[in-house]
Coordinates of C-alpha atoms and ligand atoms in Angstrom, one line a residue:
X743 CA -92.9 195.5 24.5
X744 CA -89.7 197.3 25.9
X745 CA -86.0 196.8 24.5
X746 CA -84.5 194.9 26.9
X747 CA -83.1 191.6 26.7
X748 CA -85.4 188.4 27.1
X749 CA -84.4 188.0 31.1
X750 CA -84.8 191.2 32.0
X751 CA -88.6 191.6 29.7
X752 CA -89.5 188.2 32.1
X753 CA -89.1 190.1 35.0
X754 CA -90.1 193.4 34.7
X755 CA -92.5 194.0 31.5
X756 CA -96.2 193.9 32.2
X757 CA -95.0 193.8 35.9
X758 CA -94.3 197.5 37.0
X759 CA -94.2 198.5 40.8
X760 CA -97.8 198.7 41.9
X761 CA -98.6 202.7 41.6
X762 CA -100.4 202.8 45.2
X763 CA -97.9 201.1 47.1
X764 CA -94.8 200.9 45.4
X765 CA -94.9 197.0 46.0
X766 CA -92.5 195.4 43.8
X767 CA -94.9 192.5 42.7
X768 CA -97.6 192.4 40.7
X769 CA -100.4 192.2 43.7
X770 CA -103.0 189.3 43.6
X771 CA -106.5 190.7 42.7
X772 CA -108.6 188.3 44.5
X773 CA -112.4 190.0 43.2
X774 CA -114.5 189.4 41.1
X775 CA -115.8 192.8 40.7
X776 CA -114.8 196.6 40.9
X777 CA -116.5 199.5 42.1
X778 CA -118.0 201.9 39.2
X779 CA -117.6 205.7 39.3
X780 CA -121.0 206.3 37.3
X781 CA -122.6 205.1 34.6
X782 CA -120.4 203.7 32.1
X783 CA -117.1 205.2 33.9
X784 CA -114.9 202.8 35.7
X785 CA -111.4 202.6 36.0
X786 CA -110.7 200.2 33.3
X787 CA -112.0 197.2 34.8
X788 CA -115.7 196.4 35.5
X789 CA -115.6 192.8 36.0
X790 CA -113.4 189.9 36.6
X791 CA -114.1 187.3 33.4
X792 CA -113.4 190.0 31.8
X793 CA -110.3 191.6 32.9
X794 CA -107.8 191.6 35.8
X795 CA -105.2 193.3 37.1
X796 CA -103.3 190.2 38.3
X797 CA -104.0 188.3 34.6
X798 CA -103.7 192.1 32.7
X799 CA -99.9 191.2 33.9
X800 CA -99.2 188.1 32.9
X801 CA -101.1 188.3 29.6
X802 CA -99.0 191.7 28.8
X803 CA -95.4 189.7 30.4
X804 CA -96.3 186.7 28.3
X805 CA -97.0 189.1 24.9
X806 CA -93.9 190.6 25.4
X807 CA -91.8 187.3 25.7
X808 CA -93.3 186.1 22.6
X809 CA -93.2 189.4 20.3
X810 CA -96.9 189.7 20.2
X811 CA -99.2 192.1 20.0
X812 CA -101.7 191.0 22.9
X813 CA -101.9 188.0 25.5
X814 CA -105.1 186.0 26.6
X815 CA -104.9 183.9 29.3
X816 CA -106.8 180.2 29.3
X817 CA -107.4 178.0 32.8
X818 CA -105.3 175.4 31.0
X819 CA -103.8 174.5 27.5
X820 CA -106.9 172.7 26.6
X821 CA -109.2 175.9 27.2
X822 CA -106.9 177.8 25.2
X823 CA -107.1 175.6 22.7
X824 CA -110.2 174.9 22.4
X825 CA -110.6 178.9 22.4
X826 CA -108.4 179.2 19.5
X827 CA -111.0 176.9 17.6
X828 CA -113.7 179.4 18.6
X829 CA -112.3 181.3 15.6
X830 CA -113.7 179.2 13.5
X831 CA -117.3 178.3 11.8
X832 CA -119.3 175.3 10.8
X833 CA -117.6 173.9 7.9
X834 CA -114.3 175.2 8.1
X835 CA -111.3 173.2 7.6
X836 CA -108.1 173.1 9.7
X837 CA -105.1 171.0 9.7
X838 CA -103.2 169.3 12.8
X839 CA -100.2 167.5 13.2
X840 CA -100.4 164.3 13.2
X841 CA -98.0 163.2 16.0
X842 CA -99.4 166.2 18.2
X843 CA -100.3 166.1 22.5
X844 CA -103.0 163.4 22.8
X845 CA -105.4 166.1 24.5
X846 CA -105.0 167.9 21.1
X847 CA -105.5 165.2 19.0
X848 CA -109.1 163.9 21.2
X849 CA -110.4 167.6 21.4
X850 CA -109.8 168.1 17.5
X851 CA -111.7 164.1 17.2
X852 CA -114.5 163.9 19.7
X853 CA -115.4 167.4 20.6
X854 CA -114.5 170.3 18.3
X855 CA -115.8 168.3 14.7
X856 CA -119.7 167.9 16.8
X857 CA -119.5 171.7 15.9
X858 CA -119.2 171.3 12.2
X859 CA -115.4 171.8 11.9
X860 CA -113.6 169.3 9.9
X861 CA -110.2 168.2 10.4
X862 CA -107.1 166.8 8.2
X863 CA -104.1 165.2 10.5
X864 CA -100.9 165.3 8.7
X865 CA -97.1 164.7 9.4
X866 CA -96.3 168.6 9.5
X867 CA -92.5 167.8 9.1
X868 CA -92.8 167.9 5.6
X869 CA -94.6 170.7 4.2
X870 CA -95.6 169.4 1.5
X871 CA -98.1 167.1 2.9
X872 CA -99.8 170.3 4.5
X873 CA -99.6 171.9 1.1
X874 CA -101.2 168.6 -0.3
X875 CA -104.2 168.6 2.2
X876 CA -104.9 172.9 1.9
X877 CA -108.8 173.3 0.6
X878 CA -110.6 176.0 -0.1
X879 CA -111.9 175.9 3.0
X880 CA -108.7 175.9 5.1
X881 CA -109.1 178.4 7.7
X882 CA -106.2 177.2 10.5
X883 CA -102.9 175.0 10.4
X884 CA -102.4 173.9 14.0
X885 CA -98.7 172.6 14.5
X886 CA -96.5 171.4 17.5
X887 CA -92.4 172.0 17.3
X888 CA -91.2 169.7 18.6
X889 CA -93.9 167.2 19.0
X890 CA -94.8 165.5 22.3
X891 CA -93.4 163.3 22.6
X892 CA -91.2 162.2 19.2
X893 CA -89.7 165.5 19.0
X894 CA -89.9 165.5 15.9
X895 CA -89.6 169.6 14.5
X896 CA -91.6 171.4 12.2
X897 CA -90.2 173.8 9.7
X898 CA -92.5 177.0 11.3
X899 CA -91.0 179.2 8.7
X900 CA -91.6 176.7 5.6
X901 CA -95.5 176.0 6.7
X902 CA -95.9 179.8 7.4
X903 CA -94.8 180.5 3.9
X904 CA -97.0 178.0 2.3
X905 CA -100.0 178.8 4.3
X906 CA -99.8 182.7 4.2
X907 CA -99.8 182.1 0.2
X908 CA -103.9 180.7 0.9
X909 CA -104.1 183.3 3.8
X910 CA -104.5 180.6 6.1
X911 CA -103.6 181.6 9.7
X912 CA -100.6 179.7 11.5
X913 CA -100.8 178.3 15.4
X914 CA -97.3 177.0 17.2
X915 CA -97.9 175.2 20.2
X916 CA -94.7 176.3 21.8
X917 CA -95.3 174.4 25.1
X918 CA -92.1 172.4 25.0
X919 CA -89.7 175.1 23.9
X920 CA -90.9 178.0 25.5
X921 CA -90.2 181.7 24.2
X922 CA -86.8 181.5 25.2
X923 CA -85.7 179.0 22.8
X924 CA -88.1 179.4 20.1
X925 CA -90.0 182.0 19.3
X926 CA -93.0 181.5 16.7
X927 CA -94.2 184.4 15.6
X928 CA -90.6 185.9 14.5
X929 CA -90.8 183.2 12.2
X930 CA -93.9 184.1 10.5
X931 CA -96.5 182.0 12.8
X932 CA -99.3 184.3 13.3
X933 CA -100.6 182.4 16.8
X934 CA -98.6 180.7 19.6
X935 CA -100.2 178.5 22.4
X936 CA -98.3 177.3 25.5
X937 CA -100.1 175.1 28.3
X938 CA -98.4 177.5 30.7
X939 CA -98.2 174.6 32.9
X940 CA -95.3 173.9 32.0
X941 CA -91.9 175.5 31.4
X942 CA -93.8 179.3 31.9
X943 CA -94.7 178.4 35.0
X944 CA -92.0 176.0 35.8
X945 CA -93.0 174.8 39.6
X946 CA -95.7 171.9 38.8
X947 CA -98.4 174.0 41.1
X948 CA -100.9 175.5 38.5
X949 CA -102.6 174.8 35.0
X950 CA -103.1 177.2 32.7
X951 CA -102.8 178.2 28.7
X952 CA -102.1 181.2 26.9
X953 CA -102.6 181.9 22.9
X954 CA -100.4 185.1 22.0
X955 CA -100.7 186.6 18.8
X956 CA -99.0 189.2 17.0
X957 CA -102.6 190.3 14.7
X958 CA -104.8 192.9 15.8
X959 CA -107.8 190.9 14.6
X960 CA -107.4 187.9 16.5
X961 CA -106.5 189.7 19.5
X962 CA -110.5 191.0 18.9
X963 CA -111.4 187.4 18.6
X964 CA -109.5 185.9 21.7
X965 CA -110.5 188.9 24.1
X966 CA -114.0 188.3 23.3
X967 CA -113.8 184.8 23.2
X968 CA -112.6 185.3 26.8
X969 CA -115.3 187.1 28.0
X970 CA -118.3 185.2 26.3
X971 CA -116.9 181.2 27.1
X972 CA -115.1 183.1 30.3
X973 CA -113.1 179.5 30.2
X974 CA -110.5 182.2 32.2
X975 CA -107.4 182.1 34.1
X976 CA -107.6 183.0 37.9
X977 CA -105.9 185.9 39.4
X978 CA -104.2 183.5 41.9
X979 CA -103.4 180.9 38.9
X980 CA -102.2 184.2 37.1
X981 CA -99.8 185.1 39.9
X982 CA -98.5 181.7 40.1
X983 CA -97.1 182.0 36.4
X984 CA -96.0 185.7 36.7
X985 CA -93.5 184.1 39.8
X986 CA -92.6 181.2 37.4
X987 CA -91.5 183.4 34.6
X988 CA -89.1 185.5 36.7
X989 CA -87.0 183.0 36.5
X990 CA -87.3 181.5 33.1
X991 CA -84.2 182.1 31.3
X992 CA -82.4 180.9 34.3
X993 CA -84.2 177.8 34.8
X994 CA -84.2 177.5 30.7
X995 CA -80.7 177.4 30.7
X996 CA -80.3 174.8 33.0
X997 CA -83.3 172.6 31.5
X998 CA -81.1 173.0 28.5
X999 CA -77.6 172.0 29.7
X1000 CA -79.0 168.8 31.7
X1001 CA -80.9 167.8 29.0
X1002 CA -78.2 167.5 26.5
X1003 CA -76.3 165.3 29.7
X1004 CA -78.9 163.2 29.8
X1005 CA -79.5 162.9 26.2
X1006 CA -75.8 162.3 26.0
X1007 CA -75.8 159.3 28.4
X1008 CA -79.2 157.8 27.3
X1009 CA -77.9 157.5 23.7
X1010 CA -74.2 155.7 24.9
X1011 CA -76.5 152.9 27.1
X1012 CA -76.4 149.5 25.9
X1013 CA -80.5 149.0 27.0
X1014 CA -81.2 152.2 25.2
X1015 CA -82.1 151.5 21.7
X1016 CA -83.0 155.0 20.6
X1017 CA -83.0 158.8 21.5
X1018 CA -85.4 161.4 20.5
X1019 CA -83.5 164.5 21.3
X1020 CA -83.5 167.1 18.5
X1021 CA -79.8 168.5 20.0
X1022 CA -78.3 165.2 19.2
X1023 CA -76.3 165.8 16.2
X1024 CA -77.7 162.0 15.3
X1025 CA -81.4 163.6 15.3
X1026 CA -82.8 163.4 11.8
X1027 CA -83.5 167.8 12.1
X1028 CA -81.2 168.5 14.1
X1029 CA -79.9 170.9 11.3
X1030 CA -83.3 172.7 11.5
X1031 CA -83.0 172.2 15.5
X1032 CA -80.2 174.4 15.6
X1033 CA -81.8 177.2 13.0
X1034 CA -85.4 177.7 14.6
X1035 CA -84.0 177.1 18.3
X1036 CA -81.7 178.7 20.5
X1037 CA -81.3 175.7 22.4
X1038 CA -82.6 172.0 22.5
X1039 CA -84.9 172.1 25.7
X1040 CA -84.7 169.3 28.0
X1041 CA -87.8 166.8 26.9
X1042 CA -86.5 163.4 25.9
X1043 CA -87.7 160.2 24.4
X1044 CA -86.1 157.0 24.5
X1045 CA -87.0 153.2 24.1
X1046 CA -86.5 150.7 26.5
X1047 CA -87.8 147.8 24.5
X1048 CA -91.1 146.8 25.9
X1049 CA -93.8 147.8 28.3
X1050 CA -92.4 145.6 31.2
X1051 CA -89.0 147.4 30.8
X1052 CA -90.3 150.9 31.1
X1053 CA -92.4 149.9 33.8
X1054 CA -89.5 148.4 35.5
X1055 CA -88.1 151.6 34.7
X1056 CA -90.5 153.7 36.1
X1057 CA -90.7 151.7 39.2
X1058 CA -86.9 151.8 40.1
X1059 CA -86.8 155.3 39.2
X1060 CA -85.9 158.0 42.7
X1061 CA -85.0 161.2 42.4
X1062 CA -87.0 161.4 38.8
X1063 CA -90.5 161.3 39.6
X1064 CA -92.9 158.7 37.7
X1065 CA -96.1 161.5 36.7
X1066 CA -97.5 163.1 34.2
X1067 CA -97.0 166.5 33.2
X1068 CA -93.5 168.4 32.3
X1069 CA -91.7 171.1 32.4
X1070 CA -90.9 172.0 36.4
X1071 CA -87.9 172.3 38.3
X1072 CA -88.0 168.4 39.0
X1073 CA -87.7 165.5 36.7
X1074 CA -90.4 163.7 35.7
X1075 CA -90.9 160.4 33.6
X1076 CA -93.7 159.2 31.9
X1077 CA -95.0 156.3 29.7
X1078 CA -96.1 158.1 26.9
X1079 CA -98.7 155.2 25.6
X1080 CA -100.7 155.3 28.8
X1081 CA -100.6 159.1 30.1
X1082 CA -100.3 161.8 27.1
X1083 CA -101.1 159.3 24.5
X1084 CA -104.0 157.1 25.8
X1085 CA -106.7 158.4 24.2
X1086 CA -104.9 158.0 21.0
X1087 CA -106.1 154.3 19.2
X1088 CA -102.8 151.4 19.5
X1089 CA -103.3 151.3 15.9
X1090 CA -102.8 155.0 15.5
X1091 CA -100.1 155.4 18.1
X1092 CA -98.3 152.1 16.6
X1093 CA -98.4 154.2 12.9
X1094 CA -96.7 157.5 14.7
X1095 CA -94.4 155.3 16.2
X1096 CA -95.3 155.8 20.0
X1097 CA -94.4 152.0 21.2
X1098 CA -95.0 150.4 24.7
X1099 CA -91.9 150.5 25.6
X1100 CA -91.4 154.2 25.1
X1101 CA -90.6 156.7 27.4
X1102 CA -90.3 160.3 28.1
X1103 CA -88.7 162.6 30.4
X1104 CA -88.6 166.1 30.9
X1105 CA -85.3 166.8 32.3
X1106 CA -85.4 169.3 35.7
X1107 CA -82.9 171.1 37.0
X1108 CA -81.5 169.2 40.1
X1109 CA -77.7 167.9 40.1
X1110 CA -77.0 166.6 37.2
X1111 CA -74.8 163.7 38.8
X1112 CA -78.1 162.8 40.9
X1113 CA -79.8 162.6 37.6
X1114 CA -77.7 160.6 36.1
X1115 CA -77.1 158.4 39.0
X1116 CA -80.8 158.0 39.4
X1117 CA -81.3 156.7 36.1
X1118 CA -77.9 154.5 36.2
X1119 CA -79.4 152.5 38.9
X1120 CA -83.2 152.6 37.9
X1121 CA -81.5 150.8 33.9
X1122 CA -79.7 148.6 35.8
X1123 CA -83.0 146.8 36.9
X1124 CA -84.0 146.1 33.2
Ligands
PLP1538 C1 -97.6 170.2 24.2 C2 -98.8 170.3 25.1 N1 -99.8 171.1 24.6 C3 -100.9 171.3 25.4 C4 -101.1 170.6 26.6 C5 -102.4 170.8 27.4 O1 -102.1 171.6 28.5 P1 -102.9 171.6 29.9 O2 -102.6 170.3 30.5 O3 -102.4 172.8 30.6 O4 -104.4 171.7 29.6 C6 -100.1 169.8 27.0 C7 -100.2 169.1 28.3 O5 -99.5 168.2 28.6 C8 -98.9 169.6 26.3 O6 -97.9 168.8 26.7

């Protein structure tokens, strides 16, 4: 990792003019395989699941944004995830937020405990409930700051401390923050996860998932894990997110100051009943908001009442797109209950507090006045 400041690290580390040609971008490695100068001698890669030029760059850019040691690279956040469990062995033990993505919460129910792996979901925001549910055989705490999509925050420092007493590894999913406003591993997390997806890629035109870590031996772990599952990201994917994080801190920024607009607005309208937005001073963390963050990010929540109101919403709705996903240039909004959260149970999602008539957005970074316009008119119709 070089010196420099975050904006200049996004665009140059990892990313050094190609030696042949001098080209200024990272080029795109389309093979799958490399010619070998003899037996055992190659020229440091031998074959694509296991390394790439194109994904050797975005692994070393996204290491560097996060402080860590090494990158590994995932075809979405759900392989990286589910790679990061890989760590683990038949009766192990790891504990999960309890108000985490839904695609977390269904991998860590119906897949990953066929394998053996038992899991405890608790309400991270208090660390004393992860302190409570530790066992001997603890051997990952899994959290999400802030959570999708009730942003509610996590203390990363308080569970790091509490966990690094058992020598229980730490994991961030930092998918909602990215690196430029939070950054895990400085505060004593020993893993972060992004579905790069999102704000790292920032364009809505590629999946993929990243686990960084600043310790050696899970580096070990992940690159292997990499090359036996081989659940890899594609040079052209990886090229995609290299372009994306160029611009990062700039589009950051942005996310960030039309966020809090938005937020602003949302929590003055008479049909808005309440606003999940850690950088409203009203936020129940936002105390903590301002410590672990540099800014507040640009995913929202709000309630509209009932199911028939957001879906009026969400109909009216025309510069803000009504989709799935988060985290690109454009505005998106999305009924949590039936997209992220749908494979949650009602009786689980009416306990975390996920109603029907909750909805999220994830702020882009077109004219604010056409944002706000856009949802003046679309409330008006509820
Ligand atoms: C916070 C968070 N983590 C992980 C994921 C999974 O990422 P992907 O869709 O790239 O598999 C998502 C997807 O929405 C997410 O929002």
């Amino acid at each position: 990792m070089s010196t420099f400041g975050f904006a200049t690290r996004a665009i140059h580390d990892g990313q050094a003019p190609d030696p042949r040609t001098g080209a200024v971008n990272v080029p795109l490695y389309l093979t799958s395989t490399y010619q070998l100068e003899g037996i055992e001698k190659h020229r440091g890669w031998e074959y694509s699941r296991v390394s790439n030029p194109t994904r050797d760059a975005l692994e070393a850019s996204l290491a560097s944004l996060e402080g860590g040691v090494s990158g590994h690279a995932f075809a979405s956040g759900m392989a990286a995830i589910a790679a990061l469990v890989t760590m683990l062995k038949v009766g192990d033990h790891v504990i999960c937020g309890d108000n985490v993505y839904g695609g977390t919460t269904r991998l860590f129910t119906q897949v990953i405990p066929h394998h053996g792996i038992e899991f405890s979901f608790v309400d991270t925001s208090n660390p004393e409930n992860v302190c409570r549910a530790i066992r001997p055989t603890t051997k990952l705490v899994h959290i999400e700051t802030p959570t999708n999509p009730l942003m509610i925050l996590t203390d990363i420092r308080a569970i790091a401390d509490v966990c690094h007493q058992h020598g229980i590894p730490v994991s961030v999913d930092n998918t909602f923050m990215s690196p430029y406003f939070q950054r895990p591993l400085e505060l004593g997390a020993d893993i972060v996860m992004h579905s790069t997806t999102k704000f790292l890629n920032g364009h809505s035109d590629g999946l993929g998932g990243v686990l960084v870590t600043n310790k050696p031996e899970h580096a070990e772990t992940f690159r292997f894990v990499q090359k036996c599952t081989g659940g890899i990201l594609s040079p052209f994917e990886s090229w995609l997110i290299l372009r994306g994080v160029k611009t990062l801190a700039v589009r950051m920024r942005q996310h960030d100051e039309n966020g809090r607009q938005v937020a602003a607005y949302l929590a003055q309208h008479p049909k808005v009943s309440k606003v999940f937005y850690p950088g409203l001073a009203s936020h129940p963390q936002y105390e903590l908001a301002k410590r672990q963050m540099s800014g507040f990010g640009s995913m929202i929540a709000f309630e509209t009442g009932s199911r028939e109101n957001a879906d009026k919403l969400l109909r009216a709705v025309r510069v803000i797109t009504n989709g799935e996903s988060l985290g690109g240039v454009e505005s998106l909004i999305s009924h949590s209950a039936t997209t992220t959260h749908a494979s949650v149970s009602p009786e689980e999602r009416q306990r975390i507090g996920i109603t029907e008539g909750l909805v999220r957005i994830s702020v882009g970074i077109e004219d604010i006045g056409d944002i706000l316009g856009d949802l003046d008119q679309a409330l008006a119709k509820i």
